[in-house]
Amino acid sequence: MQVMKAAVVKDFAAPLVVEDVALPTPGLGQALVKVRYSGVCHTDLHAAHGDWPVRPAPPFVPGHEGVGEVVAVGDEVTRIKVGDIVGNAWFWSACGECEFCETGRETLCPDQKNGGYSVDGSFGQYMLVDAAYAPVIPDGVDLAAAAPILCAGVTVYKGLKESEVKPGQWVLISGVGGLGHIAVQYARAMGMRVVTVDVSDEKSELARRHGAELAVNALTDPDPVATIQDVTDGGVHGGLVTAVNGAAFTQAVGALRRGGTLSLVGLPPEQFPLDIFSTVLFGLTVRGSIVGTRRDMAEALDFFARGLIEPTCTVRPLADVNDIFDDMLAGRIDGRVVMDMHT
Ligand code: NAD
Ligand code: ZN
Ligand code: ZN
């Protein structure tokens, strides 16, 4: 039996175990990928802790920002071949024939599979992908920096489209972590004016470095909503909440301009109260946004390949996975951590 190293969730209450597991074999329509780098998304942490109502089944291998080389293909694979550089994603595959798949809303497919959740992901040295759904990485890009595009990038790009903010208008990015710092860059590339909220001066500095005009520290600003309403002359036209904290959602609704739209992307396990009176009288829209379709992914990768998006990343070994989760929970990560799967 051929083996590889992988970080395995055995129990929601315990750290991940880095151990030898069997190399998977590609089935019909699948490919085996030697993973070079994998980004670490906060969703992987939620998965490992069993934070959400629908839980994965341990033992499983998290990870949905994996990039690497195709080393074998199963039967009936024509879209990709051995040697191609591809990735996995949260949206790992779908049925292709339900009402959502047929109407350009494939990420709502009830029969979808999710990388690192219902299918083993990229926290292993090898992973399987569905050849019809695996994102193809553009030629000539830095592979470590490409990894965060596969979840953080596509998610914020789609979420910004869903916010309906137009070029020249204000957008709020709440949470300047892995997703949020990339959101600032997509928003700028899409012509938007950016204000951010996070809870430390380091995150504000990261936001400014990537082009935010105003970066609010919600812990030290006496009234973040009033500050944003004032600077944007009546509130932001739309927003994207990536913060892993319920209070940030309430605050983001408060920062909206009349008629504004908020895309909810962050997935803290708690709820938040939505004020009925202001939502109705100010004609606000609050909607969820989940990753992106294959077309959104190709567009998000194209922005990156053209040099418009430069994720701030730190490369660390797979063996550090539990320390990386600790740093993420403590808010100590600048941008994204990407694991080198073979050091
Ligand atoms: P991250 O840990 O890198 O970033 C989260 C950021 O939120 C941090 O910078 C943190 O300081 C900030 N934050 C915490 N409390 C805050 C507050 N009160 N106000 C403002 N900011 C605050 O996490 P990430 O990888 O960017 O993921 C963010 C969330 O998005 C997670 O819940 C993840 O599961 C979710 N997610 C959703 C989708 C989707 O498709 N909807 C896709 C990927 C990730
Ligand atoms: Zn479907
Ligand atoms: Zn993710």
CSV table of C-alpha atoms and ligand atoms in Angstrom, one decimal:
chain,number,residue,atom,x,y,z
A,1,MET,CA,0.0,0.0,0.0
A,2,GLN,CA,1.3,3.5,-0.9
A,3,VAL,CA,1.1,6.0,1.9
A,4,MET,CA,1.2,9.8,2.3
A,5,LYS,CA,1.2,12.2,5.2
A,6,ALA,CA,-2.1,13.9,5.9
A,7,ALA,CA,-3.6,16.0,8.7
A,8,VAL,CA,-6.6,14.0,9.9
A,9,VAL,CA,-9.6,15.1,12.1
A,10,LYS,CA,-10.3,12.2,14.4
A,11,ASP,CA,-12.5,13.9,16.9
A,12,PHE,CA,-14.1,17.4,17.1
A,13,ALA,CA,-12.6,18.0,20.5
A,14,ALA,CA,-9.0,17.0,19.7
A,15,PRO,CA,-6.1,18.4,17.7
A,16,LEU,CA,-5.6,17.1,14.1
A,17,VAL,CA,-3.2,14.1,13.8
A,18,VAL,CA,-0.5,14.2,11.1
A,19,GLU,CA,0.0,10.6,10.2
A,20,ASP,CA,0.4,8.1,7.3
A,21,VAL,CA,-2.7,7.3,5.4
A,22,ALA,CA,-3.4,5.3,2.2
A,23,LEU,CA,-3.0,7.2,-1.1
A,24,PRO,CA,-6.4,7.5,-2.7
A,25,THR,CA,-7.1,5.9,-6.1
A,26,PRO,CA,-8.9,8.0,-8.8
A,27,GLY,CA,-12.3,6.6,-9.8
A,28,LEU,CA,-14.4,7.3,-12.8
A,29,GLY,CA,-14.1,11.0,-13.8
A,30,GLN,CA,-11.5,11.7,-11.1
A,31,ALA,CA,-7.9,12.7,-11.0
A,32,LEU,CA,-5.2,12.2,-8.4
A,33,VAL,CA,-3.3,15.4,-7.6
A,34,LYS,CA,0.1,15.7,-5.8
A,35,VAL,CA,-0.6,18.7,-3.6
A,36,ARG,CA,2.1,21.3,-3.5
A,37,TYR,CA,0.5,23.9,-1.4
A,38,SER,CA,-2.8,24.2,0.6
A,39,GLY,CA,-4.2,27.3,2.1
A,40,VAL,CA,-5.7,27.1,5.5
A,41,CYS,CA,-9.3,28.6,5.6
A,42,HIS,CA,-11.2,29.4,8.7
A,43,THR,CA,-13.8,27.0,7.3
A,44,ASP,CA,-11.3,24.2,7.9
A,45,LEU,CA,-11.2,25.2,11.6
A,46,HIS,CA,-15.0,25.2,11.8
A,47,ALA,CA,-15.0,21.7,10.2
A,48,ALA,CA,-12.4,20.4,12.6
A,49,HIS,CA,-14.4,21.7,15.6
A,50,GLY,CA,-17.8,20.6,14.3
A,51,ASP,CA,-19.0,24.2,14.6
A,52,TRP,CA,-22.0,24.0,12.1
A,53,PRO,CA,-25.4,22.3,12.1
A,54,VAL,CA,-24.3,19.9,9.3
A,55,ARG,CA,-21.2,18.2,10.5
A,56,PRO,CA,-18.6,16.2,8.6
A,57,ALA,CA,-17.9,12.6,9.7
A,58,PRO,CA,-14.5,11.9,11.3
A,59,PRO,CA,-12.0,10.7,10.4
A,60,PHE,CA,-11.6,13.1,7.5
A,61,VAL,CA,-9.0,15.3,5.9
A,62,PRO,CA,-9.9,19.1,5.7
A,63,GLY,CA,-8.6,21.5,3.1
A,64,HIS,CA,-10.1,23.2,0.0
A,65,GLU,CA,-7.4,25.5,-1.2
A,66,GLY,CA,-5.1,22.8,-2.6
A,67,VAL,CA,-2.9,23.4,-5.6
A,68,GLY,CA,-0.8,20.7,-7.3
A,69,GLU,CA,0.0,18.5,-10.3
A,70,VAL,CA,-2.2,15.8,-11.8
A,71,VAL,CA,-0.3,12.5,-11.4
A,72,ALA,CA,-2.9,10.0,-12.5
A,73,VAL,CA,-6.4,10.1,-14.0
A,74,GLY,CA,-9.3,7.7,-13.8
A,75,ASP,CA,-11.5,6.5,-16.6
A,76,GLU,CA,-13.3,9.0,-18.9
A,77,VAL,CA,-11.2,12.0,-17.9
A,78,THR,CA,-10.7,14.3,-20.9
A,79,ARG,CA,-10.7,17.8,-19.4
A,80,ILE,CA,-7.4,17.6,-17.6
A,81,LYS,CA,-4.3,15.3,-18.0
A,82,VAL,CA,-1.2,14.2,-16.2
A,83,GLY,CA,1.1,17.1,-15.6
A,84,ASP,CA,-1.6,19.8,-15.5
A,85,ILE,CA,-1.7,22.1,-12.5
A,86,VAL,CA,-5.1,22.1,-10.9
A,87,GLY,CA,-6.8,22.7,-7.5
A,88,ASN,CA,-9.6,21.5,-5.3
A,89,ALA,CA,-12.3,23.8,-3.9
A,90,TRP,CA,-15.1,23.7,-1.3
A,91,PHE,CA,-17.5,23.3,-4.3
A,92,TRP,CA,-15.9,20.0,-5.2
A,93,SER,CA,-18.6,18.6,-7.5
A,94,ALA,CA,-22.4,18.8,-8.1
A,95,CYS,CA,-25.1,16.7,-9.8
A,96,GLY,CA,-25.2,18.8,-13.0
A,97,GLU,CA,-28.9,18.2,-13.6
A,98,CYS,CA,-31.0,19.8,-10.9
A,99,GLU,CA,-32.8,23.1,-11.2
A,100,PHE,CA,-29.9,24.9,-9.6
A,101,CYS,CA,-27.2,23.3,-11.7
A,102,GLU,CA,-29.3,24.0,-14.8
A,103,THR,CA,-29.8,27.7,-14.0
A,104,GLY,CA,-26.2,28.9,-13.3
A,105,ARG,CA,-26.6,28.5,-9.5
A,106,GLU,CA,-24.7,25.2,-9.2
A,107,THR,CA,-23.3,26.2,-5.7
A,108,LEU,CA,-26.8,25.7,-4.4
A,109,CYS,CA,-27.0,22.1,-5.7
A,110,PRO,CA,-28.5,19.9,-2.9
A,111,ASP,CA,-26.3,17.0,-4.2
A,112,GLN,CA,-23.0,18.8,-4.2
A,113,LYS,CA,-19.8,17.5,-2.6
A,114,ASN,CA,-17.6,19.7,-0.5
A,115,GLY,CA,-13.8,19.5,-0.5
A,116,GLY,CA,-12.3,18.8,3.0
A,117,TYR,CA,-15.8,18.2,4.4
A,118,SER,CA,-17.8,15.5,2.6
A,119,VAL,CA,-14.8,14.5,0.5
A,120,ASP,CA,-11.2,14.4,1.8
A,121,GLY,CA,-9.4,17.6,1.0
A,122,SER,CA,-6.0,19.1,0.5
A,123,PHE,CA,-4.4,18.7,4.0
A,124,GLY,CA,-2.9,15.5,2.5
A,125,GLN,CA,0.1,15.2,0.2
A,126,TYR,CA,-2.2,13.8,-2.4
A,127,MET,CA,-5.9,14.4,-3.0
A,128,LEU,CA,-8.6,13.4,-5.4
A,129,VAL,CA,-10.5,16.0,-7.6
A,130,ASP,CA,-13.5,15.6,-9.9
A,131,ALA,CA,-12.0,16.3,-13.3
A,132,ALA,CA,-15.2,18.2,-14.5
A,133,TYR,CA,-15.1,20.6,-11.5
A,134,ALA,CA,-11.4,21.0,-10.5
A,135,PRO,CA,-10.2,24.6,-11.1
A,136,VAL,CA,-7.4,24.8,-13.7
A,137,ILE,CA,-4.6,27.1,-12.5
A,138,PRO,CA,-3.4,29.6,-15.1
A,139,ASP,CA,0.2,29.2,-16.5
A,140,GLY,CA,3.1,31.0,-14.9
A,141,VAL,CA,1.6,32.0,-11.5
A,142,ASP,CA,3.2,31.6,-8.1
A,143,LEU,CA,1.5,28.4,-6.8
A,144,ALA,CA,1.7,29.3,-3.1
A,145,ALA,CA,-0.1,32.6,-3.8
A,146,ALA,CA,-2.6,30.9,-6.1
A,147,ALA,CA,-3.9,28.6,-3.3
A,148,PRO,CA,-5.9,31.2,-1.4
A,149,ILE,CA,-7.7,32.3,-4.6
A,150,LEU,CA,-9.4,28.8,-4.6
A,151,CYS,CA,-11.6,29.7,-1.6
A,152,ALA,CA,-10.9,33.1,-0.2
A,153,GLY,CA,-10.5,34.7,-3.7
A,154,VAL,CA,-13.5,33.2,-5.4
A,155,THR,CA,-15.7,33.6,-2.3
A,156,VAL,CA,-15.1,37.4,-1.9
A,157,TYR,CA,-15.2,38.0,-5.7
A,158,LYS,CA,-18.6,36.4,-5.9
A,159,GLY,CA,-19.7,38.1,-2.6
A,160,LEU,CA,-18.7,41.5,-4.0
A,161,LYS,CA,-20.7,40.9,-7.2
A,162,GLU,CA,-23.7,40.0,-4.9
A,163,SER,CA,-23.3,43.2,-3.0
A,164,GLU,CA,-24.3,45.1,-6.2
A,165,VAL,CA,-21.8,47.9,-5.5
A,166,LYS,CA,-20.9,49.7,-8.7
A,167,PRO,CA,-17.6,51.3,-9.6
A,168,GLY,CA,-17.0,54.5,-7.7
A,169,GLN,CA,-19.3,53.5,-4.8
A,170,TRP,CA,-18.4,52.6,-1.3
A,171,VAL,CA,-18.2,49.0,-0.1
A,172,LEU,CA,-17.6,47.8,3.5
A,173,ILE,CA,-15.4,44.8,4.1
A,174,SER,CA,-15.9,43.6,7.7
A,175,GLY,CA,-13.1,41.2,8.8
A,176,VAL,CA,-9.7,41.6,7.3
A,177,GLY,CA,-8.4,38.0,7.6
A,178,GLY,CA,-7.7,35.5,4.9
A,179,LEU,CA,-10.9,36.4,3.0
A,180,GLY,CA,-11.1,40.1,3.9
A,181,HIS,CA,-7.6,41.2,2.8
A,182,ILE,CA,-8.2,39.6,-0.6
A,183,ALA,CA,-11.7,41.2,-0.7
A,184,VAL,CA,-10.1,44.6,-0.4
A,185,GLN,CA,-8.0,43.9,-3.5
A,186,TYR,CA,-10.9,42.5,-5.6
A,187,ALA,CA,-13.1,45.5,-4.6
A,188,ARG,CA,-10.3,47.9,-5.7
A,189,ALA,CA,-9.9,46.0,-9.0
A,190,MET,CA,-13.6,46.2,-9.5
A,191,GLY,CA,-13.5,50.0,-9.1
A,192,MET,CA,-15.0,50.2,-5.6
A,193,ARG,CA,-14.0,52.5,-2.7
A,194,VAL,CA,-13.2,50.5,0.3
A,195,VAL,CA,-13.8,50.9,4.1
A,196,THR,CA,-12.8,48.0,6.4
A,197,VAL,CA,-13.6,47.0,10.0
A,198,ASP,CA,-11.6,44.6,12.1
A,199,VAL,CA,-10.5,44.4,15.7
A,200,SER,CA,-6.7,45.3,15.7
A,201,ASP,CA,-4.4,47.9,14.3
A,202,GLU,CA,-2.4,45.2,12.5
A,203,LYS,CA,-5.5,44.3,10.5
A,204,SER,CA,-6.2,47.9,9.7
A,205,GLU,CA,-2.6,48.3,8.5
A,206,LEU,CA,-3.0,45.2,6.2
A,207,ALA,CA,-6.2,46.7,4.8
A,208,ARG,CA,-4.6,50.1,4.1
A,209,ARG,CA,-1.6,48.3,2.5
A,210,HIS,CA,-4.0,46.7,0.0
A,211,GLY,CA,-5.9,49.9,-0.8
A,212,ALA,CA,-8.6,50.6,1.9
A,213,GLU,CA,-9.3,54.3,2.2
A,214,LEU,CA,-10.7,54.0,5.7
A,215,ALA,CA,-9.8,51.2,8.1
A,216,VAL,CA,-11.8,51.2,11.4
A,217,ASN,CA,-10.6,49.3,14.5
A,218,ALA,CA,-14.0,48.3,16.1
A,219,LEU,CA,-12.4,47.9,19.5
A,220,THR,CA,-10.8,51.4,19.8
A,221,ASP,CA,-13.2,53.5,17.7
A,222,PRO,CA,-15.9,54.8,20.0
A,223,ASP,CA,-18.7,54.5,17.3
A,224,PRO,CA,-17.6,52.5,14.2
A,225,VAL,CA,-21.0,52.9,12.5
A,226,ALA,CA,-21.1,56.7,13.0
A,227,THR,CA,-17.5,56.9,11.6
A,228,ILE,CA,-18.4,55.0,8.5
A,229,GLN,CA,-21.7,56.8,8.0
A,230,ASP,CA,-19.8,60.1,8.3
A,231,VAL,CA,-16.8,59.3,6.0
A,232,THR,CA,-19.1,57.8,3.3
A,233,ASP,CA,-21.6,60.6,3.5
A,234,GLY,CA,-24.6,58.5,4.4
A,235,GLY,CA,-23.4,54.9,4.5
A,236,VAL,CA,-21.8,52.3,2.3
A,237,HIS,CA,-23.6,51.2,-0.9
A,238,GLY,CA,-23.0,47.6,0.0
A,239,GLY,CA,-20.9,45.3,2.1
A,240,LEU,CA,-19.3,42.0,2.6
A,241,VAL,CA,-19.1,40.4,6.1
A,242,THR,CA,-16.2,37.9,6.5
A,243,ALA,CA,-15.8,38.5,10.2
A,244,VAL,CA,-16.2,35.4,12.4
A,245,ASN,CA,-18.2,37.3,15.0
A,246,GLY,CA,-22.0,37.9,15.2
A,247,ALA,CA,-21.6,41.5,16.4
A,248,ALA,CA,-19.8,42.4,13.2
A,249,PHE,CA,-23.0,41.5,11.2
A,250,THR,CA,-25.2,43.9,13.2
A,251,GLN,CA,-22.6,46.6,12.8
A,252,ALA,CA,-22.4,46.0,9.1
A,253,VAL,CA,-26.1,46.4,8.6
A,254,GLY,CA,-25.9,49.7,10.5
A,255,ALA,CA,-23.2,51.0,8.2
A,256,LEU,CA,-25.4,50.5,5.0
A,257,ARG,CA,-26.7,53.4,3.0
A,258,ARG,CA,-30.4,53.5,2.3
A,259,GLY,CA,-31.1,50.9,-0.4
A,260,GLY,CA,-27.8,49.1,0.4
A,261,THR,CA,-27.1,45.4,0.1
A,262,LEU,CA,-25.1,43.3,2.5
A,263,SER,CA,-23.5,39.9,1.4
A,264,LEU,CA,-23.0,37.6,4.4
A,265,VAL,CA,-20.1,35.3,3.9
A,266,GLY,CA,-18.6,34.7,7.4
A,267,LEU,CA,-20.0,31.7,9.2
A,268,PRO,CA,-19.7,32.2,13.0
A,269,PRO,CA,-21.8,29.6,14.8
A,270,GLU,CA,-23.9,32.3,16.5
A,271,GLN,CA,-26.9,34.3,15.3
A,272,PHE,CA,-27.5,38.1,14.9
A,273,PRO,CA,-30.6,40.2,15.3
A,274,LEU,CA,-31.8,41.9,12.1
A,275,ASP,CA,-33.6,45.2,12.9
A,276,ILE,CA,-37.0,45.0,11.1
A,277,PHE,CA,-37.8,48.7,11.2
A,278,SER,CA,-34.6,50.0,9.5
A,279,THR,CA,-34.5,47.0,7.1
A,280,VAL,CA,-38.0,47.8,5.9
A,281,LEU,CA,-37.9,51.6,5.9
A,282,PHE,CA,-34.5,51.9,4.3
A,283,GLY,CA,-35.1,49.2,1.8
A,284,LEU,CA,-32.1,47.1,2.8
A,285,THR,CA,-31.1,43.7,1.3
A,286,VAL,CA,-29.3,41.1,3.4
A,287,ARG,CA,-28.3,38.0,1.5
A,288,GLY,CA,-26.0,35.0,1.9
A,289,SER,CA,-23.3,34.2,-0.6
A,290,ILE,CA,-21.6,30.8,-0.8
A,291,VAL,CA,-18.2,30.4,-2.6
A,292,GLY,CA,-18.6,30.7,-6.4
A,293,THR,CA,-19.5,28.7,-9.5
A,294,ARG,CA,-16.9,27.3,-11.9
A,295,ARG,CA,-17.3,30.4,-14.0
A,296,ASP,CA,-16.8,32.7,-10.9
A,297,MET,CA,-13.7,30.7,-10.1
A,298,ALA,CA,-12.2,31.1,-13.7
A,299,GLU,CA,-12.9,34.8,-13.5
A,300,ALA,CA,-11.3,35.1,-10.0
A,301,LEU,CA,-8.2,33.2,-11.1
A,302,ASP,CA,-8.0,35.5,-14.2
A,303,PHE,CA,-7.9,38.6,-12.0
A,304,PHE,CA,-5.1,36.9,-10.0
A,305,ALA,CA,-3.1,35.8,-13.1
A,306,ARG,CA,-3.2,39.4,-14.5
A,307,GLY,CA,-1.4,40.6,-11.3
A,308,LEU,CA,-4.4,42.5,-9.8
A,309,ILE,CA,-4.5,40.4,-6.7
A,310,GLU,CA,-1.5,39.7,-4.4
A,311,PRO,CA,-2.5,37.6,-1.4
A,312,THR,CA,-0.4,38.3,1.7
A,313,CYS,CA,0.8,34.8,2.7
A,314,THR,CA,3.1,33.0,5.0
A,315,VAL,CA,4.3,29.5,3.9
A,316,ARG,CA,4.5,26.9,6.8
A,317,PRO,CA,4.9,23.1,6.9
A,318,LEU,CA,2.0,20.7,7.2
A,319,ALA,CA,3.4,19.7,10.6
A,320,ASP,CA,2.4,23.1,11.9
A,321,VAL,CA,-1.3,22.6,11.2
A,322,ASN,CA,-2.5,22.8,14.9
A,323,ASP,CA,-0.3,25.8,15.6
A,324,ILE,CA,-1.8,27.5,12.5
A,325,PHE,CA,-5.3,26.9,13.9
A,326,ASP,CA,-4.3,28.4,17.2
A,327,ASP,CA,-2.9,31.4,15.5
A,328,MET,CA,-6.1,31.8,13.5
A,329,LEU,CA,-8.3,31.6,16.5
A,330,ALA,CA,-6.2,34.2,18.3
A,331,GLY,CA,-6.3,36.6,15.2
A,332,ARG,CA,-2.5,36.4,14.9
A,333,ILE,CA,-2.4,35.7,11.1
A,334,ASP,CA,-1.5,38.4,8.7
A,335,GLY,CA,-3.5,37.5,5.5
A,336,ARG,CA,-3.4,33.7,4.8
A,337,VAL,CA,-1.2,30.8,5.9
A,338,VAL,CA,-0.4,28.4,3.1
A,339,MET,CA,1.1,25.0,3.9
A,340,ASP,CA,3.9,23.5,1.9
A,341,MET,CA,2.8,19.9,1.8
A,342,HIS,CA,6.1,18.3,1.1
A,343,THR,CA,8.7,19.8,3.5
B,1,NAD,P1,-9.8,34.6,9.3
B,1,NAD,O1,-9.7,34.0,10.6
B,1,NAD,O2,-8.6,34.6,8.4
B,1,NAD,O3,-10.4,36.1,9.3
B,1,NAD,C1,-11.5,36.4,10.1
B,1,NAD,C2,-11.3,37.9,10.5
B,1,NAD,O4,-12.4,38.4,11.2
B,1,NAD,C3,-10.0,38.1,11.4
B,1,NAD,O5,-9.2,39.1,10.8
B,1,NAD,C4,-10.6,38.6,12.7
B,1,NAD,O6,-9.8,39.5,13.4
B,1,NAD,C5,-11.9,39.3,12.2
B,1,NAD,N1,-12.9,39.6,13.2
B,1,NAD,C6,-13.1,38.9,14.4
B,1,NAD,N2,-14.0,39.6,15.1
B,1,NAD,C7,-14.4,40.7,14.4
B,1,NAD,C8,-15.3,41.8,14.6
B,1,NAD,N3,-16.0,41.8,15.7
B,1,NAD,N4,-15.3,42.7,13.7
B,1,NAD,C9,-14.6,42.7,12.6
B,1,NAD,N5,-13.7,41.7,12.3
B,1,NAD,C10,-13.6,40.7,13.2
B,1,NAD,O7,-11.0,33.7,8.5
B,1,NAD,P2,-11.3,33.5,6.9
B,1,NAD,O8,-10.6,32.4,6.4
B,1,NAD,O9,-11.2,34.9,6.3
B,1,NAD,O10,-12.9,33.1,7.0
B,1,NAD,C11,-13.8,34.0,7.5
B,1,NAD,C12,-15.2,33.4,7.6
B,1,NAD,O11,-15.7,33.1,6.3
B,1,NAD,C13,-15.2,32.0,8.3
B,1,NAD,O12,-16.3,31.9,9.2
B,1,NAD,C14,-15.3,31.0,7.2
B,1,NAD,O13,-15.9,29.8,7.5
B,1,NAD,C15,-16.2,31.8,6.2
B,1,NAD,N6,-16.1,31.4,4.8
B,1,NAD,C16,-17.3,31.5,4.1
B,1,NAD,C17,-17.3,31.2,2.8
B,1,NAD,C18,-18.5,31.3,2.0
B,1,NAD,O14,-18.6,30.8,0.8
B,1,NAD,N7,-19.6,31.9,2.4
B,1,NAD,C19,-16.1,30.8,2.1
B,1,NAD,C20,-14.9,30.8,2.9
B,1,NAD,C21,-14.9,31.1,4.2
B,2,ZN,ZN,-27.4,19.9,-9.0
B,3,ZN,ZN,-12.7,28.3,2.6
